XYZ file of C-alpha atoms in Angstrom:
571
model
C -27.381 16.595 43.195
C -24.962 15.193 40.285
C -24.621 12.247 39.723
C -22.494 10.935 36.199
C -24.661 10.125 33.123
C -23.652 6.795 32.899
C -25.020 5.981 37.003
C -28.498 7.758 35.867
C -29.184 5.251 33.693
C -28.371 2.328 35.287
C -30.273 3.701 38.566
C -33.385 4.275 36.293
C -32.962 0.515 35.473
C -32.925 -0.081 38.662
C -35.707 1.310 39.876
C -37.618 -0.512 36.735
C -36.433 -3.378 38.605
C -33.833 -4.331 35.977
C -30.820 -6.272 38.446
C -29.030 -7.901 35.222
C -28.057 -6.233 32.502
C -26.820 -8.466 29.391
C -24.578 -7.503 26.836
C -20.660 -8.096 25.257
C -17.781 -5.629 26.072
C -16.644 -3.243 24.144
C -14.315 -0.142 23.746
C -16.840 2.173 23.047
C -18.477 1.332 26.279
C -16.283 0.304 28.922
C -15.547 3.422 30.282
C -19.787 3.370 30.567
C -19.426 -0.497 31.942
C -17.213 0.697 34.754
C -20.915 2.421 36.454
C -22.940 -0.387 36.365
C -21.976 -2.585 39.921
C -22.092 1.230 41.465
C -26.038 1.298 40.292
C -26.666 -1.237 41.960
C -26.778 -3.660 38.830
C -24.895 -6.931 37.908
C -22.942 -7.127 34.480
C -24.194 -10.906 32.675
C -21.411 -10.609 29.649
C -23.223 -13.139 26.578
C -21.046 -14.925 23.949
C -22.646 -13.243 20.947
C -24.438 -10.080 21.061
C -27.244 -11.606 19.722
C -27.025 -14.302 22.371
C -27.576 -10.689 24.557
C -30.209 -9.485 22.720
C -32.113 -12.323 22.922
C -31.373 -12.923 26.967
C -32.298 -9.384 27.285
C -35.803 -10.166 26.023
C -36.307 -13.300 27.513
C -35.408 -11.753 31.060
C -37.900 -8.647 30.062
C -40.872 -10.517 29.556
C -40.448 -12.382 32.835
C -39.250 -9.173 35.017
C -41.320 -6.679 33.098
C -38.088 -5.114 31.616
C -35.115 -5.991 29.918
C -31.534 -3.992 29.220
C -28.510 -5.106 26.889
C -25.757 -2.786 25.699
C -23.193 -2.901 23.326
C -20.991 -1.430 21.090
C -21.110 1.189 18.629
C -21.489 -0.315 14.918
C -20.816 -4.746 15.002
C -22.029 -4.895 17.798
C -25.200 -2.526 18.264
C -26.410 -4.971 14.187
C -25.102 -7.865 15.814
C -28.086 -7.611 17.932
C -30.096 -5.687 16.142
C -32.223 -9.201 15.454
C -33.114 -9.779 19.080
C -33.594 -5.775 18.959
C -36.447 -5.665 16.496
C -37.999 -9.331 17.916
C -38.835 -7.260 21.004
C -40.624 -4.514 18.626
C -42.687 -6.763 17.119
C -43.305 -8.684 20.339
C -43.785 -5.525 22.333
C -41.542 -6.225 25.228
C -39.966 -3.217 26.724
C -36.295 -3.442 26.180
C -33.233 -0.946 27.165
C -30.787 -0.951 24.038
C -27.665 0.847 25.407
C -25.065 1.415 22.575
C -21.620 2.457 23.489
C -20.070 5.573 20.246
C -17.347 7.238 19.929
C -16.183 10.421 21.249
C -17.961 13.328 20.421
C -15.034 14.668 19.175
C -14.601 12.200 16.688
C -18.090 12.242 15.655
C -18.002 16.136 15.055
C -14.969 15.967 12.897
C -16.324 12.718 11.190
C -13.322 11.143 12.287
C -12.427 7.476 10.214
C -12.865 5.571 12.987
C -13.008 1.406 13.749
C -16.468 0.119 13.659
C -17.523 2.780 10.814
C -18.318 2.182 7.534
C -15.588 4.288 6.979
C -17.249 7.410 5.351
C -16.335 9.632 8.700
C -20.341 8.875 9.245
C -21.899 8.019 12.719
C -25.529 8.026 12.729
C -25.790 5.211 10.242
C -26.633 2.394 12.533
C -28.930 5.336 15.194
C -30.679 5.565 11.797
C -31.491 1.915 10.939
C -32.964 1.548 15.242
C -34.961 4.055 14.725
C -37.451 1.874 13.026
C -37.037 -1.020 15.421
C -37.587 1.230 18.414
C -40.313 3.486 19.712
C -37.766 6.493 21.354
C -33.734 6.892 20.405
C -31.654 9.433 21.701
C -27.729 9.535 20.641
C -26.487 11.320 24.470
C -24.643 14.659 23.283
C -25.336 17.243 26.071
C -24.705 16.497 29.897
C -27.254 19.283 30.480
C -29.857 17.555 28.415
C -28.742 13.505 28.441
C -31.293 13.196 32.067
C -34.499 14.512 30.341
C -33.176 12.775 27.651
C -33.032 8.736 29.536
C -36.238 9.780 30.696
C -38.048 10.371 27.966
C -37.192 7.320 25.935
C -37.479 4.823 28.919
C -40.729 7.011 30.093
C -41.586 5.545 26.068
C -40.485 2.144 26.229
C -43.114 1.880 29.102
C -45.886 3.262 27.092
C -45.479 1.386 24.716
C -44.185 -1.646 25.682
C -41.479 -2.200 22.893
C -37.330 -1.134 23.166
C -35.905 1.827 23.051
C -31.966 3.176 22.052
C -29.774 4.970 24.088
C -26.066 5.848 22.845
C -23.670 7.292 25.160
C -20.496 8.433 23.235
C -17.450 7.112 25.265
C -16.525 10.846 26.597
C -20.523 10.984 28.240
C -20.811 7.715 30.212
C -18.578 9.212 33.105
C -19.731 12.910 32.213
C -21.749 14.935 35.132
C -25.191 15.598 35.026
C -27.882 17.154 37.644
C -29.436 14.004 38.928
C -32.381 15.659 40.930
C -34.825 13.713 38.671
C -34.058 10.336 39.846
C -36.034 12.242 42.603
C -39.599 11.153 40.487
C -39.850 8.123 39.219
C -41.139 7.043 35.963
C -44.916 5.563 35.917
C -45.716 2.418 33.940
C -49.184 3.044 34.768
C -51.031 4.414 30.946
C -53.139 7.795 31.108
C -56.501 7.024 32.140
C -59.664 6.818 29.961
C -62.097 9.401 29.045
C -64.991 8.172 32.088
C -67.832 8.128 30.121
C -66.656 6.781 27.263
C -65.701 4.620 29.035
C -68.695 3.685 31.277
C -70.625 3.565 27.811
C -68.635 1.051 25.854
C -68.756 -0.987 29.561
C -73.147 -0.828 29.055
C -72.299 -2.086 25.497
C -69.688 -4.923 26.482
C -72.581 -6.068 29.039
C -75.458 -5.725 26.143
C -73.685 -8.372 24.273
C -72.970 -10.875 27.190
C -76.502 -10.573 28.307
C -78.004 -11.207 25.165
C -75.370 -13.606 22.619
C -72.976 -16.409 23.644
C -70.074 -15.029 23.742
C -66.467 -16.767 24.117
C -63.505 -15.130 25.081
C -60.319 -15.873 23.343
C -56.986 -14.391 25.198
C -53.828 -13.836 22.728
C -50.895 -12.924 22.731
C -50.879 -9.331 23.190
C -53.095 -10.264 25.754
C -49.738 -11.091 27.376
C -47.365 -8.709 26.436
C -49.903 -5.940 27.444
C -50.389 -6.943 30.785
C -53.631 -7.889 31.019
C -53.061 -11.246 31.691
C -54.705 -11.019 35.225
C -57.531 -9.316 33.715
C -58.088 -12.022 31.294
C -58.417 -14.759 33.882
C -60.462 -12.883 35.818
C -63.086 -11.943 33.164
C -62.822 -15.931 32.144
C -63.732 -16.576 35.841
C -67.034 -14.012 36.551
C -68.249 -14.715 33.297
C -68.073 -18.683 32.820
C -67.111 -18.095 29.054
C -65.892 -20.977 27.370
C -62.154 -19.671 27.251
C -59.189 -20.298 24.084
C -55.517 -19.181 23.640
C -53.880 -18.915 20.553
C -50.417 -19.909 19.897
C -49.309 -16.917 20.540
C -51.300 -16.793 23.497
C -50.183 -19.871 25.214
C -49.526 -19.533 28.696
C -51.399 -16.761 29.867
C -54.616 -19.017 31.450
C -55.498 -20.953 34.044
C -55.820 -24.313 32.265
C -56.885 -26.657 34.499
C -60.075 -23.978 34.976
C -63.104 -26.127 33.837
C -64.090 -23.554 30.984
C -60.709 -23.403 29.673
C -61.489 -24.826 26.313
C -57.796 -25.426 24.223
C -55.582 -23.164 22.086
C -57.812 -22.194 18.921
C -55.360 -21.747 16.113
C -57.663 -21.969 12.792
C -57.508 -24.954 10.431
C -54.683 -26.389 13.261
C -57.395 -26.265 15.655
C -58.531 -29.757 17.285
C -61.437 -30.019 15.569
C -63.750 -30.070 19.134
C -62.259 -26.728 19.624
C -61.969 -25.001 15.853
C -66.478 -25.897 16.068
C -66.936 -24.159 19.379
C -65.152 -20.862 18.948
C -66.452 -21.029 14.764
C -69.852 -21.623 15.879
C -69.996 -18.911 18.465
C -72.327 -15.946 17.888
C -69.930 -13.511 19.765
C -66.266 -13.139 20.725
C -65.092 -11.169 23.279
C -61.064 -11.332 21.711
C -58.407 -10.283 24.064
C -55.342 -8.830 22.766
C -55.781 -10.299 18.442
C -52.797 -11.036 16.417
C -53.969 -12.318 13.035
C -50.643 -13.237 11.871
C -49.718 -16.096 9.598
C -48.086 -18.241 11.816
C -50.945 -17.067 14.272
C -54.081 -17.824 12.362
C -52.350 -21.214 10.780
C -52.002 -19.357 7.547
C -55.183 -17.141 7.621
C -57.642 -20.171 8.596
C -59.236 -18.558 11.175
C -62.732 -18.260 10.598
C -64.226 -15.542 13.020
C -66.228 -13.066 11.232
C -65.159 -8.995 12.240
C -68.193 -7.926 13.503
C -69.786 -10.764 16.131
C -66.234 -10.162 17.335
C -65.055 -7.492 20.171
C -60.820 -6.729 19.731
C -59.166 -5.563 22.435
C -55.895 -4.009 21.956
C -53.145 -1.805 24.308
C -54.584 1.846 23.521
C -57.869 1.003 21.452
C -61.489 -1.659 21.544
C -63.253 -2.457 18.117
C -66.303 -3.076 18.922
C -67.016 -4.839 14.516
C -66.439 -2.181 12.518
C -66.862 0.627 15.729
C -63.396 1.666 16.878
C -63.136 3.446 20.161
C -59.753 4.981 21.183
C -59.691 3.290 25.283
C -57.338 1.456 26.884
C -57.936 -2.103 26.891
C -56.607 -2.794 30.533
C -58.878 -0.124 31.854
C -61.968 -1.174 30.034
C -61.324 -4.846 31.143
C -60.719 -3.848 34.467
C -64.482 -1.227 34.334
C -66.274 -4.700 32.825
C -65.040 -6.595 35.907
C -65.768 -4.087 38.856
C -69.822 -3.570 36.684
C -70.239 -7.165 36.231
C -69.005 -8.143 40.006
C -70.903 -5.559 41.250
C -74.344 -6.523 38.909
C -73.956 -10.260 38.335
C -74.792 -10.726 34.348
C -78.772 -11.999 34.151
C -77.439 -15.097 31.511
C -77.900 -18.207 33.125
C -76.575 -20.774 30.569
C -73.391 -21.041 28.769
C -71.693 -23.342 26.018
C -69.968 -26.068 28.054
C -67.188 -27.165 27.622
C -67.251 -31.013 27.292
C -63.979 -31.923 24.919
C -60.316 -32.730 25.614
C -58.682 -30.541 24.028
C -55.054 -33.092 25.045
C -55.988 -35.975 24.201
C -53.644 -38.956 24.911
C -53.135 -42.169 23.198
C -51.498 -44.933 25.001
C -48.473 -46.462 22.618
C -47.376 -50.442 23.166
C -43.624 -50.781 24.452
C -40.800 -49.630 22.270
C -43.410 -47.251 20.382
C -41.455 -45.581 17.572
C -42.067 -41.972 19.960
C -43.914 -39.112 18.108
C -44.579 -35.801 17.930
C -48.222 -35.738 18.792
C -47.914 -37.748 21.325
C -44.550 -36.697 22.760
C -46.488 -32.809 23.108
C -49.134 -34.591 25.189
C -47.130 -36.206 27.102
C -45.009 -33.310 28.427
C -48.234 -32.087 28.788
C -48.397 -34.656 31.898
C -45.279 -33.862 32.827
C -45.371 -30.694 33.435
C -45.930 -28.995 37.630
C -47.250 -25.470 38.438
C -44.740 -23.498 38.917
C -42.226 -24.028 35.690
C -42.235 -21.564 32.915
C -41.216 -22.903 29.264
C -40.008 -21.857 26.739
C -40.349 -22.493 23.023
C -38.235 -22.516 19.968
C -39.849 -20.952 16.742
C -41.257 -23.773 13.755
C -42.005 -27.388 15.495
C -41.867 -25.926 18.987
C -44.040 -23.341 19.184
C -46.860 -25.328 17.362
C -46.041 -28.643 18.855
C -45.692 -26.941 22.692
C -49.817 -25.789 22.001
C -50.716 -29.251 22.614
C -49.271 -29.754 26.000
C -51.828 -28.993 29.020
C -49.875 -26.430 31.566
C -50.922 -26.612 34.769
C -52.169 -24.012 37.370
C -49.522 -22.157 37.959
C -47.206 -22.866 35.127
C -45.828 -19.850 32.068
C -45.100 -20.412 28.799
C -43.726 -17.849 26.289
C -42.509 -17.809 22.457
C -41.917 -15.499 19.811
C -44.960 -16.400 17.340
C -45.120 -13.499 14.815
C -41.144 -11.986 14.243
C -39.927 -16.519 14.323
C -36.106 -16.057 14.385
C -34.692 -19.341 14.958
C -32.072 -19.681 17.612
C -34.259 -17.054 19.783
C -35.631 -19.468 22.433
C -32.423 -20.334 23.718
C -30.903 -17.516 24.102
C -34.398 -15.483 25.433
C -34.263 -18.602 27.838
C -30.721 -17.576 30.213
C -32.368 -13.989 30.264
C -35.731 -15.707 31.425
C -34.119 -18.471 33.725
C -31.818 -15.392 35.233
C -35.370 -13.792 35.867
C -36.884 -16.458 38.112
C -33.460 -17.049 39.416
C -33.316 -13.410 41.212
C -37.503 -13.193 41.375
C -38.070 -16.736 42.560
C -41.352 -16.793 41.038
C -41.168 -19.950 38.848
C -39.378 -22.854 40.133
C -37.955 -24.508 36.738
C -37.303 -23.117 33.685
C -38.012 -25.550 30.900
C -36.646 -24.790 27.094
C -37.859 -27.148 24.484
C -36.261 -26.226 20.890
C -35.454 -27.396 17.127
C -31.852 -28.195 16.902
C -31.835 -26.489 13.791
C -32.695 -23.599 15.834
C -30.209 -24.658 18.094
C -27.655 -24.087 16.173
C -27.876 -20.683 16.068
C -27.185 -19.913 19.592
C -26.502 -23.353 21.432
C -22.813 -20.985 22.915
C -25.967 -20.210 25.217
C -25.259 -22.566 26.991
C -21.666 -20.799 28.794
C -24.602 -18.354 30.138
C -26.680 -20.976 31.437
C -23.921 -23.024 33.058
C -21.860 -20.155 34.424
C -24.709 -18.098 36.020
C -26.100 -21.568 37.434
C -29.266 -21.219 35.925
C -29.635 -25.190 35.776
C -32.660 -24.788 32.933
C -33.722 -28.633 31.581
C -32.675 -28.470 28.098
C -35.613 -30.470 25.840
C -33.532 -30.225 21.875
C -35.766 -32.729 18.666
C -34.022 -34.207 16.836
C -35.413 -35.275 13.428
C -32.327 -36.938 12.140
C -30.532 -33.330 11.603
C -33.714 -31.642 9.083
C -34.795 -28.485 9.418
C -38.833 -28.074 10.118
C -38.567 -26.700 6.141
C -38.641 -29.507 5.168
C -42.126 -30.027 5.435
C -42.316 -27.069 3.624
C -40.732 -27.506 0.610
C -37.703 -29.377 -0.256
C -38.397 -32.873 2.175
C -35.242 -34.263 0.750
C -33.216 -31.601 -0.410
C -29.566 -31.066 0.665
C -30.062 -27.689 2.592
C -32.457 -29.040 4.858
C -30.101 -30.775 6.475
C -27.908 -30.491 9.223
C -24.697 -30.694 10.340
C -24.630 -33.809 13.555
C -23.932 -32.599 16.625
C -22.607 -35.021 20.170
C -25.348 -33.291 22.345
C -23.907 -35.712 25.014
C -21.203 -33.794 25.384
C -21.884 -30.056 24.556
C -22.609 -29.202 27.882
C -18.456 -30.669 28.947
C -17.518 -27.976 26.003
C -18.922 -25.157 27.188
C -18.610 -25.419 30.860
C -16.342 -28.369 31.781
C -16.119 -26.899 35.446
C -19.900 -27.058 35.986
C -22.199 -30.144 36.712
C -24.388 -31.111 33.978
C -25.765 -34.183 32.884
C -27.060 -35.304 29.397
C -29.922 -38.249 28.766
C -30.674 -39.480 25.137
C -31.083 -40.306 22.805
C -33.937 -41.094 23.745
C -36.359 -42.149 20.454
C -39.731 -44.806 22.264
C -42.684 -43.559 24.067
C -41.155 -45.848 27.157
C -37.771 -44.579 27.444
C -39.708 -40.536 27.056
C -41.563 -42.019 30.077
C -38.188 -43.252 32.365
C -36.674 -39.879 32.273
C -39.457 -37.843 32.644
C -40.315 -40.193 36.044
C -36.327 -39.509 36.866
C -35.794 -37.748 40.221
C -32.537 -37.013 38.701
C -33.938 -35.084 35.651
C -36.829 -33.860 37.916
C -34.992 -32.348 40.300
C -31.702 -32.605 39.487
C -29.065 -29.333 40.960
C -27.296 -29.065 37.980
C -27.976 -28.506 34.289
C -29.865 -31.008 32.255
C -29.926 -31.881 28.513
C -32.749 -34.403 26.808
C -32.284 -35.454 22.986
C -35.621 -36.986 21.334
C -34.752 -38.457 18.076
C -38.132 -38.053 16.151
C -38.381 -39.499 12.389
C -36.928 -36.406 10.109
C -40.628 -36.395 8.759
C -42.936 -35.991 11.797
C -44.431 -32.915 13.178
C -47.229 -32.218 15.296
C -50.541 -32.171 13.454
C -50.582 -28.374 13.982
C -47.616 -28.190 11.589
C -48.145 -30.082 8.838
C -51.500 -28.741 8.283
C -50.056 -25.187 8.654
C -46.957 -25.898 5.875
C -48.777 -27.260 4.131
C -50.999 -23.710 3.926
C -47.382 -21.899 3.864
C -46.308 -23.577 0.675
C -49.383 -23.151 -1.095
C -50.195 -19.721 0.891
C -46.874 -19.211 -0.923
C -47.845 -19.693 -4.848
C -51.149 -17.460 -4.333
C -51.619 -13.529 -4.002
C -51.692 -12.415 -0.700
C -55.168 -12.615 -0.375
C -57.856 -9.132 1.580
C -58.213 -8.317 4.321
C -61.533 -8.534 4.917
C -62.151 -10.482 8.097
C -60.514 -11.878 11.222
C -59.048 -14.896 9.391
C -60.104 -17.084 6.569
């Protein structure tokens, strides 16, 4: 069986569940783009390559795999920020790059989109640092095997791969018999004896200590959310998430205790976590933002650290995959329930809501609690880097709702582009009802062209913009009144009409008081409207969630001194 090389690649992506490939057309990739529909996929062109890469990230998080296509040089370089973010945050994305023809490359011809030196491998070398595997296809005889290797590595490591296709290779014929063998999403099994011994040791910790459970970002990124929730259910352990892990668990469960963010946590949450004598930490990612600038205070010797390819019990490392260890531990507990009969009771409210009077100025601390009362089962929310990502941690999510942010890479503008991909995945899969984007205006400025995609694709998200009087979040770290932290003002009321005048849209705002906010949140058209909806919130320029204020102070202090030595899980 012979197929065209580009078709082989797109058939593989279809096999992995991809229905839409994002990107920006460019001359080196046009012949390959012709093959997308032949393979049963759709191409969604984006305003620029950065947005395409963010959209593929958001799509990959909800769909399991994402993909986008750019042209050689300027196109791929414009997308590397999103590509690197997906690598950092463990999102499987295939970045397809249209290259100049093989003859031109072999002859070192000076071509457009190069550096004018006759060299063609420099961008590929850059991509190697932010990809789990890369290839530039140069031989039709080996192309299928190289495509499969890259995609299989992408699945194994849950990170982006890079596949370059010269302009004369996409339509070239290759052996398609490899398509008869499916790519595997499953990791190789653990050593049975090693797994059995570790499960026994973990049971001992559960029997002899009073542990808690923390579900962190790598639990979400590495597909152990179901196992994490099941372990919480069968043990009844007090269970927490981090900012990066927010949205992973059922927050209506009686043993759910809130978000632990070191010194940025609610005091009751912080005390409950830091007084525990054992911590089962699934998918721990101890970065500065995820730990409120390393203010977490959990010692390594009382921690079981679950990661994709290993588990550490204290300082002892076991080369076992956490997904299978968690499954085996759950199965063991279900077969033989734990003897431990008591556990720490979750008796605090991690999401307190105040009751301001009519006309009270809207504040961040009130906003996030109010949104927690507004979210519905079936909602999926994306929180932008900075204020929104931290603030939304103080919003309670109902059972059946989800959320993600980009805690580690922290690229501003990410959430707006990623919302395009997430909403598209929701539209295709029907696994959620409403897509809600919450972003600050500083971040929104970078990728607001993504509204064109939201409108033309009829994704109908709810977009909530936090307008802090035209100031960026950096004002809380340094230069609160500095000119470099001030933004030009946008008329948000007319933005949707500018980007998609033929598509229905609705604007609310600017909303600046608590009672005005509730009026919008109770509006049926805002909640259930079949169109693009944008809400502009007016907040004080120095207003921020308590966790952000605390983290910002820690960041400024941290920037003035040497990085502390790594001696524990956090503080």
